[in-house]
Coordinates of C-alpha atoms and ligand atoms in Angstrom, one line a residue:
M1 CA -8.2 -38.0 8.8
A2 CA -4.4 -38.4 8.2
A3 CA -4.4 -42.1 7.5
P4 CA -6.5 -42.1 4.3
T5 CA -4.7 -39.1 3.0
L6 CA -1.4 -40.8 3.5
F7 CA -2.7 -43.9 1.9
T8 CA -4.0 -42.1 -1.1
S9 CA -0.8 -40.2 -1.6
R10 CA 1.2 -43.4 -1.3
L11 CA -1.0 -45.0 -3.9
L12 CA -0.7 -41.9 -6.2
L13 CA 3.0 -41.9 -5.7
L14 CA 3.2 -45.5 -6.8
M15 CA 1.2 -44.7 -9.9
V16 CA 3.3 -41.7 -10.7
T17 CA 6.5 -43.6 -10.2
V18 CA 5.3 -46.4 -12.5
A19 CA 4.2 -43.8 -15.1
F20 CA 7.7 -42.3 -15.0
A21 CA 9.6 -45.5 -15.0
L22 CA 8.6 -46.2 -18.6
P23 CA 9.7 -43.1 -20.6
G24 CA 12.0 -41.6 -18.0
A25 CA 15.3 -42.7 -19.3
G26 CA 16.5 -39.2 -20.5
A27 CA 16.5 -36.0 -18.6
A28 CA 15.9 -36.1 -14.8
Q29 CA 12.2 -36.0 -13.8
L30 CA 10.6 -33.9 -11.1
D31 CA 10.7 -35.5 -7.7
P32 CA 7.6 -37.7 -7.6
Q33 CA 6.6 -36.5 -4.1
Q34 CA 6.8 -32.9 -5.2
L35 CA 4.8 -33.7 -8.3
L36 CA 2.1 -35.1 -6.1
A37 CA 2.2 -32.0 -4.0
L38 CA 1.8 -29.8 -7.2
R39 CA -1.2 -32.0 -8.2
A40 CA -2.7 -31.5 -4.7
L41 CA -2.3 -27.8 -5.3
G42 CA -4.1 -27.8 -8.6
L43 CA -1.5 -28.9 -11.3
A44 CA -3.7 -30.2 -14.1
A45 CA -3.3 -34.0 -14.7
H46 CA -2.5 -33.7 -18.4
R47 CA 0.6 -31.8 -17.7
A48 CA 2.2 -35.0 -16.3
G49 CA 5.4 -34.5 -18.3
D50 CA 7.5 -31.9 -16.5
P51 CA 5.8 -28.8 -14.8
C52 CA 9.3 -27.2 -14.6
N53 CA 9.9 -27.1 -18.4
D54 CA 6.5 -25.9 -19.5
D55 CA 6.2 -22.3 -20.5
A56 CA 3.9 -21.9 -17.5
A57 CA 3.6 -18.2 -17.1
G58 CA 0.0 -17.4 -16.3
A59 CA -0.8 -21.1 -15.7
P60 CA -2.6 -21.9 -12.4
V61 CA 0.5 -23.7 -11.2
A62 CA 3.9 -22.4 -12.4
A63 CA 7.1 -23.8 -11.1
S64 CA 10.8 -23.4 -11.5
C65 CA 13.1 -26.3 -10.6
D66 CA 16.7 -27.0 -10.0
S67 CA 18.7 -29.5 -12.1
G68 CA 19.2 -32.1 -9.3
K69 CA 19.8 -35.8 -9.8
P70 CA 18.2 -38.3 -9.7
F71 CA 15.2 -35.9 -9.5
R72 CA 14.7 -32.3 -10.1
R73 CA 13.1 -30.3 -7.3
V74 CA 10.9 -27.3 -7.2
T75 CA 12.6 -24.1 -6.1
S76 CA 10.0 -21.5 -6.9
L77 CA 6.2 -22.0 -7.1
T78 CA 3.4 -19.6 -8.1
L79 CA -0.3 -20.4 -7.8
T80 CA -2.6 -18.2 -9.7
N81 CA -6.4 -18.0 -10.0
C82 CA -6.8 -21.4 -8.2
S83 CA -10.1 -22.9 -7.3
D84 CA -11.6 -22.3 -3.8
T85 CA -11.5 -26.0 -3.2
T86 CA -7.7 -25.9 -3.3
S87 CA -6.1 -26.3 0.1
V88 CA -2.5 -25.7 1.1
S89 CA -2.1 -28.9 2.9
P90 CA 0.7 -29.7 5.4
A91 CA 1.6 -32.8 3.3
A92 CA 2.1 -30.6 0.2
L93 CA 4.2 -28.1 2.1
D94 CA 6.2 -30.9 3.7
A95 CA 7.0 -32.4 0.3
L96 CA 8.1 -29.0 -1.2
A97 CA 9.9 -27.7 1.9
P98 CA 13.4 -29.1 1.3
S99 CA 13.9 -27.2 -2.0
L100 CA 11.4 -24.4 -2.1
R101 CA 12.9 -20.8 -2.0
A102 CA 10.0 -18.7 -3.3
L103 CA 6.3 -19.2 -2.9
A104 CA 3.6 -16.9 -4.3
F105 CA -0.2 -16.9 -4.4
T106 CA -2.2 -14.6 -6.7
D107 CA -6.0 -14.5 -6.7
C108 CA -6.0 -17.8 -5.0
P109 CA -9.0 -18.2 -2.6
A110 CA -7.5 -21.4 -1.2
V111 CA -7.9 -22.6 2.4
P112 CA -4.8 -21.3 4.2
P113 CA -2.4 -23.7 6.0
R114 CA -3.6 -24.5 9.5
L115 CA -0.5 -26.1 11.0
L116 CA 2.7 -24.0 11.5
P117 CA 5.0 -24.2 8.5
P118 CA 7.4 -27.2 8.4
E119 CA 10.8 -26.3 9.8
Q120 CA 12.6 -26.9 6.5
L121 CA 10.3 -24.4 4.8
A122 CA 10.8 -21.9 7.5
A123 CA 14.6 -22.3 7.2
G124 CA 14.8 -22.2 3.4
L125 CA 12.0 -19.9 2.1
L126 CA 13.4 -16.6 0.9
A127 CA 10.4 -15.0 -0.7
F128 CA 6.7 -15.3 0.1
S129 CA 4.0 -13.3 -1.6
C130 CA 0.2 -13.4 -1.3
K131 CA -2.1 -11.2 -3.3
S132 CA -5.9 -11.5 -2.8
S133 CA -5.3 -15.1 -1.7
L134 CA -5.5 -17.3 1.4
A135 CA -7.9 -15.0 3.3
R136 CA -7.3 -15.1 7.0
L137 CA -3.8 -16.5 6.7
P138 CA -2.6 -16.6 10.3
L139 CA -0.1 -13.9 11.2
V140 CA 1.7 -16.4 13.5
W141 CA 2.2 -18.8 10.5
L142 CA 4.0 -16.0 8.6
S143 CA 6.0 -15.0 11.6
R144 CA 7.8 -18.4 11.5
L145 CA 9.3 -17.8 8.1
A146 CA 12.4 -16.3 9.6
S147 CA 14.7 -16.5 6.5
L148 CA 12.5 -14.3 4.3
T149 CA 14.2 -11.5 2.4
E150 CA 10.9 -10.5 0.7
L151 CA 7.5 -10.7 2.2
A152 CA 4.5 -9.2 0.4
I153 CA 0.9 -9.5 1.6
T154 CA -1.5 -7.4 -0.5
D155 CA -5.3 -7.2 -0.4
T156 CA -5.4 -10.1 2.0
P157 CA -6.8 -9.8 5.5
L158 CA -4.6 -11.7 7.9
A159 CA -5.9 -13.5 11.0
T160 CA -4.1 -11.5 13.6
G161 CA -3.8 -12.0 17.3
S162 CA -4.6 -9.1 19.6
S163 CA -1.1 -8.0 20.4
T164 CA -0.5 -4.3 20.9
S165 CA 2.0 -4.5 18.0
E166 CA 1.0 -7.2 15.6
L167 CA 3.7 -6.1 13.2
A168 CA 6.4 -6.4 15.9
V169 CA 5.3 -10.0 16.5
L170 CA 5.3 -10.8 12.7
I171 CA 8.8 -9.6 11.9
S172 CA 10.5 -10.4 15.3
H173 CA 12.6 -13.1 13.8
M174 CA 13.0 -11.9 10.2
S175 CA 16.5 -10.3 10.3
N176 CA 17.2 -10.6 6.6
L177 CA 14.2 -8.7 5.2
T178 CA 14.9 -6.3 2.3
T179 CA 11.3 -5.8 1.2
L180 CA 8.3 -5.8 3.4
T181 CA 4.8 -5.1 2.0
L182 CA 1.8 -5.5 4.1
S183 CA -0.8 -3.5 2.2
H184 CA -4.5 -3.8 2.9
A185 CA -3.9 -6.7 5.3
N186 CA -6.1 -5.6 8.1
I187 CA -3.3 -5.3 10.6
S188 CA -3.7 -3.0 13.6
G189 CA -1.7 -1.8 16.6
A190 CA 1.3 0.4 16.9
L191 CA 4.3 0.5 14.7
P192 CA 7.3 -1.4 16.2
H193 CA 9.8 0.4 18.4
H194 CA 12.5 -2.0 17.3
W195 CA 13.3 -3.3 13.9
H196 CA 15.6 -6.2 13.6
C197 CA 16.0 -6.0 9.8
A198 CA 19.0 -3.8 9.1
N199 CA 18.8 -4.4 5.4
L200 CA 15.3 -3.3 4.8
A201 CA 15.0 -1.2 1.6
R202 CA 11.3 -1.0 0.9
L203 CA 8.6 -0.8 3.5
D204 CA 4.9 -0.5 2.5
L205 CA 2.4 -0.7 5.3
S206 CA -0.4 1.1 3.5
G207 CA -4.1 0.6 4.0
N208 CA -4.0 -1.1 7.4
R209 CA -5.3 0.1 10.8
F210 CA -2.1 1.2 12.4
T211 CA -2.5 3.8 15.2
G212 CA -0.3 6.0 17.3
A213 CA 2.7 8.0 16.3
I214 CA 5.4 7.2 13.8
P215 CA 8.2 6.0 16.1
D216 CA 11.8 7.3 15.7
A217 CA 12.8 3.7 15.3
V218 CA 11.7 3.8 11.7
T219 CA 14.4 6.4 11.0
L220 CA 17.1 3.9 12.0
L221 CA 16.3 1.9 8.9
G222 CA 19.1 3.7 7.1
G223 CA 19.0 1.8 3.8
I224 CA 15.3 2.4 3.1
T225 CA 14.5 3.8 -0.3
S226 CA 10.7 3.7 -0.2
L227 CA 8.5 4.3 2.9
N228 CA 4.7 4.0 2.5
L229 CA 2.6 4.4 5.6
S230 CA -0.4 5.8 3.8
S231 CA -4.1 5.2 4.7
N232 CA -3.7 4.2 8.3
A233 CA -4.7 6.0 11.5
L234 CA -1.3 7.4 12.5
N235 CA -1.2 10.6 14.5
G236 CA 1.4 12.9 16.1
S237 CA 4.0 14.7 14.1
I238 CA 6.4 13.6 11.3
P239 CA 9.6 12.6 13.1
A240 CA 12.3 15.2 12.5
R241 CA 14.8 12.4 12.2
I242 CA 13.1 11.3 8.9
G243 CA 16.1 13.3 7.5
D244 CA 18.3 10.4 8.6
L245 CA 16.8 8.2 5.8
I246 CA 19.3 9.5 3.3
S247 CA 18.4 6.9 0.6
L248 CA 14.7 7.7 0.7
A249 CA 13.3 8.2 -2.8
A250 CA 9.6 7.9 -2.1
L251 CA 7.8 9.0 1.1
D252 CA 4.1 8.5 1.3
L253 CA 2.4 9.4 4.6
S254 CA -0.9 10.4 3.1
N255 CA -4.3 9.8 4.5
N256 CA -3.5 9.6 8.2
S257 CA -4.0 12.1 11.0
L258 CA -0.5 13.5 11.2
S259 CA -0.2 17.0 12.7
G260 CA 2.4 19.7 13.2
G261 CA 4.7 21.1 10.5
I262 CA 6.6 19.7 7.5
P263 CA 10.0 19.0 9.0
D264 CA 13.0 21.0 7.7
T265 CA 15.1 17.8 7.8
L266 CA 13.4 16.7 4.6
S267 CA 15.8 19.0 2.9
T268 CA 18.6 16.5 3.7
L269 CA 17.1 13.8 1.5
P270 CA 19.1 14.0 -1.7
E271 CA 17.3 11.2 -3.5
L272 CA 13.7 12.2 -2.7
Q273 CA 11.4 12.0 -5.8
V274 CA 7.9 11.5 -4.4
L275 CA 6.6 13.3 -1.4
N276 CA 3.0 12.6 -0.5
L277 CA 1.7 14.1 2.7
G278 CA -1.8 14.7 1.5
S279 CA -5.0 14.3 3.6
N280 CA -3.5 14.8 7.1
R281 CA -3.7 17.7 9.6
L282 CA -0.4 19.3 8.9
N283 CA -0.1 23.0 9.7
G284 CA 2.4 25.8 9.2
S285 CA 3.7 26.9 5.8
I286 CA 5.1 25.0 2.9
P287 CA 8.9 25.0 3.2
R288 CA 10.7 26.9 0.4
F289 CA 13.6 24.5 0.4
L290 CA 11.5 21.9 -1.5
S291 CA 12.0 23.9 -4.7
G292 CA 15.8 23.4 -4.2
M293 CA 15.4 19.6 -4.2
K294 CA 16.5 18.7 -7.7
G295 CA 15.1 15.1 -7.7
L296 CA 11.5 15.9 -6.7
K297 CA 8.9 14.8 -9.2
E298 CA 5.7 14.6 -7.1
I299 CA 4.5 16.9 -4.3
N300 CA 1.1 16.2 -2.8
L301 CA 0.2 18.4 0.2
E302 CA -3.6 18.6 -0.4
G303 CA -6.2 18.3 2.3
N304 CA -4.1 19.7 5.2
N305 CA -4.2 22.8 7.2
L306 CA -1.2 24.6 5.6
D307 CA -1.1 28.4 5.5
G308 CA 0.9 31.2 3.9
V309 CA 2.0 31.7 0.3
V310 CA 3.0 28.8 -2.0
P311 CA 6.7 29.4 -2.1
F312 CA 7.3 27.9 -5.6
G313 CA 8.0 29.5 -9.0
A314 CA 6.2 28.5 -12.2
G315 CA 9.4 27.0 -13.5
F316 CA 9.8 24.6 -10.6
L317 CA 6.1 23.5 -10.8
A318 CA 6.3 23.0 -14.5
K319 CA 9.0 20.4 -14.0
L320 CA 6.9 18.4 -11.5
R321 CA 4.8 15.5 -12.6
V322 CA 2.3 16.1 -9.8
F323 CA 1.7 19.1 -7.7
R324 CA -1.3 19.2 -5.4
A325 CA -2.1 21.7 -2.7
A326 CA -5.9 22.1 -2.8
G327 CA -8.0 21.8 0.3
N328 CA -5.7 24.0 2.5
S329 CA -8.1 26.9 3.3
K330 CA -5.4 29.3 4.6
L331 CA -3.0 28.7 1.7
C332 CA -2.8 31.1 -1.2
Y333 CA -0.6 31.7 -4.3
N334 CA 1.0 34.9 -5.5
T335 CA -0.8 36.1 -8.6
S336 CA 2.3 37.8 -10.0
V337 CA 4.2 34.5 -9.8
L338 CA 1.7 31.7 -10.5
T339 CA -1.6 31.2 -12.3
A340 CA -4.8 29.4 -11.2
A341 CA -4.1 26.8 -13.8
V342 CA -0.9 25.8 -12.0
A343 CA -2.0 26.3 -8.4
V344 CA -5.1 24.2 -8.9
G345 CA -7.6 24.6 -6.0
V346 CA -5.5 27.2 -4.2
A347 CA -6.9 30.7 -3.6
P348 CA -5.0 33.8 -4.9
C349 CA -3.3 35.9 -2.3
D350 CA -4.2 39.5 -1.4
K351 CA -1.3 41.9 -1.0
Y352 CA -0.7 40.8 2.6
G353 CA -0.3 37.2 1.7
F354 CA -3.8 35.9 2.7
P355 CA -6.3 34.1 0.5
V356 CA -8.7 36.6 -1.2
T357 CA -11.5 34.4 -2.4
P358 CA -12.5 30.8 -1.7
P359 CA -10.4 28.5 -3.9
P360 CA -12.1 27.7 -7.3
A361 CA -14.0 24.4 -7.0
T362 CA -13.9 23.8 -10.8
A363 CA -11.2 23.4 -13.4
Q364 CA -8.9 20.5 -12.8
S365 CA -5.7 20.8 -14.6
E366 CA -4.1 18.0 -16.7
K367 CA -1.6 17.3 -14.0
S368 CA -4.2 16.6 -11.3
T369 CA -6.5 14.5 -13.5
D370 CA -3.5 12.4 -14.5
Y371 CA -2.9 11.5 -10.9
D372 CA -5.9 9.4 -10.1
D373 CA -7.4 8.4 -6.8
G374 CA -8.7 11.8 -5.5
G375 CA -6.9 11.1 -2.2
G376 CA -7.8 14.4 -0.6
E377 CA -11.3 14.8 -1.9
S378 CA -12.9 14.0 1.5
D379 CA -10.9 16.7 3.2
G380 CA -10.9 19.1 0.2
N381 CA -14.7 19.2 -0.4
G382 CA -15.5 21.2 2.7
E383 CA -13.3 24.0 1.6
D384 CA -13.8 23.7 -2.2
S385 CA -17.6 24.0 -2.1
R386 CA -17.8 27.1 0.0
G387 CA -19.2 28.9 -3.0
G388 CA -22.1 26.5 -3.0
P389 CA -23.9 27.3 0.2
S390 CA -23.6 31.1 -0.2
A391 CA -25.1 30.9 -3.7
A392 CA -27.9 28.7 -2.4
V393 CA -28.7 31.2 0.4
L394 CA -28.6 34.1 -2.1
G395 CA -31.0 32.2 -4.4
L396 CA -33.4 31.5 -1.5
A397 CA -33.4 35.1 -0.5
I398 CA -34.2 36.3 -4.0
G399 CA -36.9 33.6 -4.2
L400 CA -38.5 34.7 -0.9
S401 CA -38.4 38.4 -1.9
C402 CA -40.2 37.6 -5.2
L403 CA -42.8 35.7 -3.4
A404 CA -43.4 38.5 -0.8
F405 CA -43.6 41.0 -3.7
A406 CA -46.1 38.8 -5.5
V407 CA -48.3 38.5 -2.4
I408 CA -48.3 42.3 -1.8
L409 CA -49.1 42.8 -5.5
V410 CA -52.1 40.4 -5.3
V411 CA -53.3 42.0 -2.1
C412 CA -53.2 45.5 -3.7
L413 CA -54.9 44.3 -6.9
C414 CA -57.7 42.7 -4.8
K415 CA -58.2 46.0 -2.9
V416 CA -58.3 47.9 -6.2
C417 CA -60.8 45.4 -7.7
R418 CA -63.1 45.8 -4.8
Ligands
NAG1 C1 -9.7 -17.9 -13.5 O1 -10.3 -19.2 -13.6 C2 -11.7 -19.2 -14.1 C3 -12.2 -20.6 -14.0 O2 -11.8 -21.2 -12.9 C4 -11.6 -18.6 -15.5 O3 -13.0 -18.5 -16.0 C5 -11.0 -17.2 -15.5 O4 -10.9 -16.7 -16.8 C6 -9.6 -17.3 -14.9 N1 -9.1 -15.9 -14.8 C7 -7.8 -15.6 -15.2 C8 -7.4 -14.2 -15.0 O5 -7.1 -16.4 -15.6
NAG2 C1 20.4 -14.2 7.0 O1 21.4 -14.3 6.0 C2 22.7 -14.8 6.4 C3 23.6 -14.7 5.2 O2 23.0 -15.2 4.1 C4 22.5 -16.2 6.9 O3 23.7 -16.7 7.4 C5 21.5 -16.2 8.1 O4 21.3 -17.5 8.6 C6 20.2 -15.6 7.7 N1 19.3 -15.4 8.8 C7 18.2 -16.0 8.9 C8 17.3 -15.7 10.1 O5 17.8 -16.8 8.1
NAG3 C1 -10.2 -7.0 10.4 O1 -9.9 -7.2 11.8 C2 -11.0 -7.0 12.7 C3 -10.5 -7.3 14.1 O2 -9.2 -7.0 14.3 C4 -12.2 -7.9 12.3 O3 -13.3 -7.6 13.2 C5 -12.6 -7.7 10.9 O4 -13.5 -8.6 10.5 C6 -11.3 -7.9 10.0 N1 -11.7 -7.6 8.6 C7 -11.6 -8.5 7.6 C8 -11.9 -8.1 6.3 O5 -11.1 -9.7 7.9
NAG4 C1 1.4 3.7 -1.2 O1 0.4 2.7 -1.1 C2 -0.8 3.1 -1.8 C3 -1.9 2.1 -1.5 O2 -1.4 0.8 -1.4 C4 -0.6 3.3 -3.2 O3 -1.8 3.7 -3.9 C5 0.5 4.4 -3.4 O4 0.8 4.5 -4.8 C6 1.7 4.0 -2.7 N1 2.7 5.2 -2.7 C7 3.8 5.1 -3.3 C8 4.7 6.4 -3.2 O5 4.2 4.1 -3.8
NAG5 C1 -2.9 9.5 18.9 O1 -3.9 8.6 19.0 C2 -4.0 7.9 20.2 C3 -5.0 6.8 20.2 O2 -4.8 6.0 19.1 C4 -4.2 8.9 21.4 O3 -4.2 8.2 22.6 C5 -3.2 10.0 21.3 O4 -3.5 10.9 22.3 C6 -3.1 10.6 20.0 N1 -2.0 11.5 19.9 C7 -2.1 12.7 19.3 C8 -0.8 13.5 19.4 O5 -3.1 13.1 18.8
NAG6 C1 0.3 23.8 14.5 O1 -0.7 23.2 15.4 C2 -0.2 23.0 16.7 C3 -1.3 22.4 17.4 O2 -1.7 21.2 16.8 C4 0.2 24.3 17.3 O3 0.7 24.1 18.6 C5 1.2 25.0 16.4 O4 1.5 26.3 16.9 C6 0.7 25.1 15.0 N1 1.8 25.6 14.2 C7 1.7 26.6 13.3 C8 2.9 27.1 12.6 O5 0.6 27.1 13.1
NAG7 C1 4.3 38.5 -5.0 O1 5.4 38.5 -5.8 C2 5.9 39.8 -6.1 C3 7.0 39.7 -7.1 O2 7.8 38.7 -6.8 C4 6.3 40.5 -4.8 O3 6.7 41.8 -5.1 C5 5.2 40.5 -3.8 O4 5.6 41.0 -2.6 C6 4.6 39.1 -3.6 N1 3.4 39.1 -2.9 C7 3.2 38.4 -1.8 C8 1.9 38.6 -1.1 O5 4.0 37.6 -1.4
NAG8 C1 -8.0 6.8 3.6 O1 -8.0 5.9 4.7 C2 -9.2 5.3 5.0 C3 -9.0 4.4 6.2 O2 -8.2 5.0 7.2 C4 -9.8 4.5 3.9 O3 -11.0 4.0 4.2 C5 -9.8 5.3 2.6 O4 -10.2 4.5 1.5 C6 -8.5 6.0 2.3 N1 -8.6 6.9 1.2 C7 -7.8 6.8 0.1 C8 -8.0 7.8 -0.9 O5 -7.0 5.9 0.0

C-alpha cells in the first residue's frame, strides 16, 4: 500500500520541482512537498503558481504561508466543501506538520486520518476546527494535539471510546486551551472533575449527551466568559459556586434536567449579559436581584417549574432584548405592574399572588418571535394548551345534549303521530 504511494509522490515531486525550476527565479516558491500535500487534499492543478498568494477565501483549499527561504511553508490551511473522495492522508499531514499552526475543515466529508497525528503536528498545531466534516474523527486522534489553544468541533460526530468521561480523556494534555467548542459532537459521559486548562475563556459543550451533575470543578475556570452546556442530559442543581466565574458574560444551561432553585450567587456576576436556564426543572421563585444586574440583555426561564410573582418592573423588561418565562404553570405576573404583552405566556396573579387563569396560549410578542428556536415549546405546550381540552369537553357535552334532545323530540313526535 505504502510503496506505490511513496513512488507516486516522489514522481510528482520530481515533476513539480522541474516545473518550478524554470520560472522560479523570483520570489520563493511553496515547499514542493507541501504543494504535493495540498494537491492530495484537493488543491486544483491549475493553481500551480502559488496557493499562498491567491485570494483564496472560499476556495476549496485556502492556505496562508510564511516567507521562508528557500521555500515558503504553509502555516494555516482551510479545506472547504471538499469532495468525499478526499482523504486526510498521513503523508499529507507529515509534509505539512513542520510549519502548520492552524488547520480547519468546513463541510468536508473527507475520510478522517487513521494513524495518530505526526509528533511535529501535535507539538506545533495551535488551532484545529472541524465543522460538518471528517465524520467519526477519532477522539483519541484529537487528544494528541496537546498544544492547541483553540479546538472547535461542530456538527461532527466523533468516534469516541467508552470512557466514563470522554471529555476528560480528550483534553487531558491540552493545558493551553483558551477556546473549547464541542457542539453536536455526540460525546457522552460525565463532565470532567479536573480541568488542566487554566486559561480557558470560552467553553461550549452544547448538544451532546453529557449526563450527571455540573461539577464544582467548572467553577474553578476563573477566566471563563462564555459557558454553554445547553441541550445535554445534565441533572442535579446549578452549583452555587457558579458565582465564582466573575468574568462570565453568557451562561446557557438550557434544555437539560437541572433541578432546584436559581442560585443567589448569580448576583455576583457583574458582566452577565445572557442568562438562559430555559427547559429545565428549576423550582422556587425568580430572584428579584436579576433586575439589579445592569448588563443583563437576555433572560430565558421558560419551561421550568418556577412559582410566585414575576419580580420585574415594566421598565426593566423593556430594556431586555429577550425575556421568556412561559411554561411555568405556578408563575404569575402582577397586573398592576406588567401587561400580558410583556409577560408573554405567563398568567396574571390573583390578589394573593397565585395564577388566576391558565396562561394565554396565543399572542407571541415581537420579542419572543425575534428569538427563534422555540426552545421551551416541548415543555411549554402541556401548560399552554390547557384551554384546549376543557373547550373540547364543553363542545362534546353540548353536542351530546343536543343529540339527546333531538332523540326525545323524535320519540315524542312519533307518539303524537300515532
Ligand atoms: C460545493 O461543491 C459542489 C461541487 O462539488 C458545488 O456544486 C457547490 O456549489 C459547492 N458549495 C459551496 C457552498 O461552495
Ligand atoms: C503552552 O504554552 C507555553 C507558552 O507559550 C509553552 O511553553 C508550552 O509548551 C505550551 N504547552 C503545551 C502543552 O503545548
Ligand atoms: C453516537 O454515539 C453512539 C454510541 O456512543 C452511537 O451509537 C451513535 O451511532 C452515534 N451517533 C452518530 C451520529 O454517530
Ligand atoms: C449555546 O449553544 C446552542 C447550540 O449550539 C446555541 O444555539 C446557543 O445560541 C448557544 N448559547 C449561547 C449563549 O451562545
Ligand atoms: C442524575 O442522573 C443520573 C444518571 O445519569 C442518576 O444516577 C442520578 O440519580 C441523577 N441525579 C439527580 C439529582 O437526579
Ligand atoms: C424544589 O424541589 C425540591 C425537590 O426537587 C424540593 O426539595 C424543594 O423544596 C423545592 N424548592 C422550592 C422552593 O419549592
Ligand atoms: C401588585 O402590585 C401592587 C402595586 O405595586 C401591590 O400593591 C400589590 O400587592 C401587588 N400584588 C401582588 C399579588 O404582588
Ligand atoms: C433539547 O435537547 C434534546 C436532546 O437532549 C435535543 O434532541 C433537542 O433538539 C434539544 N432542543 C432544542 C430546542 O435545542
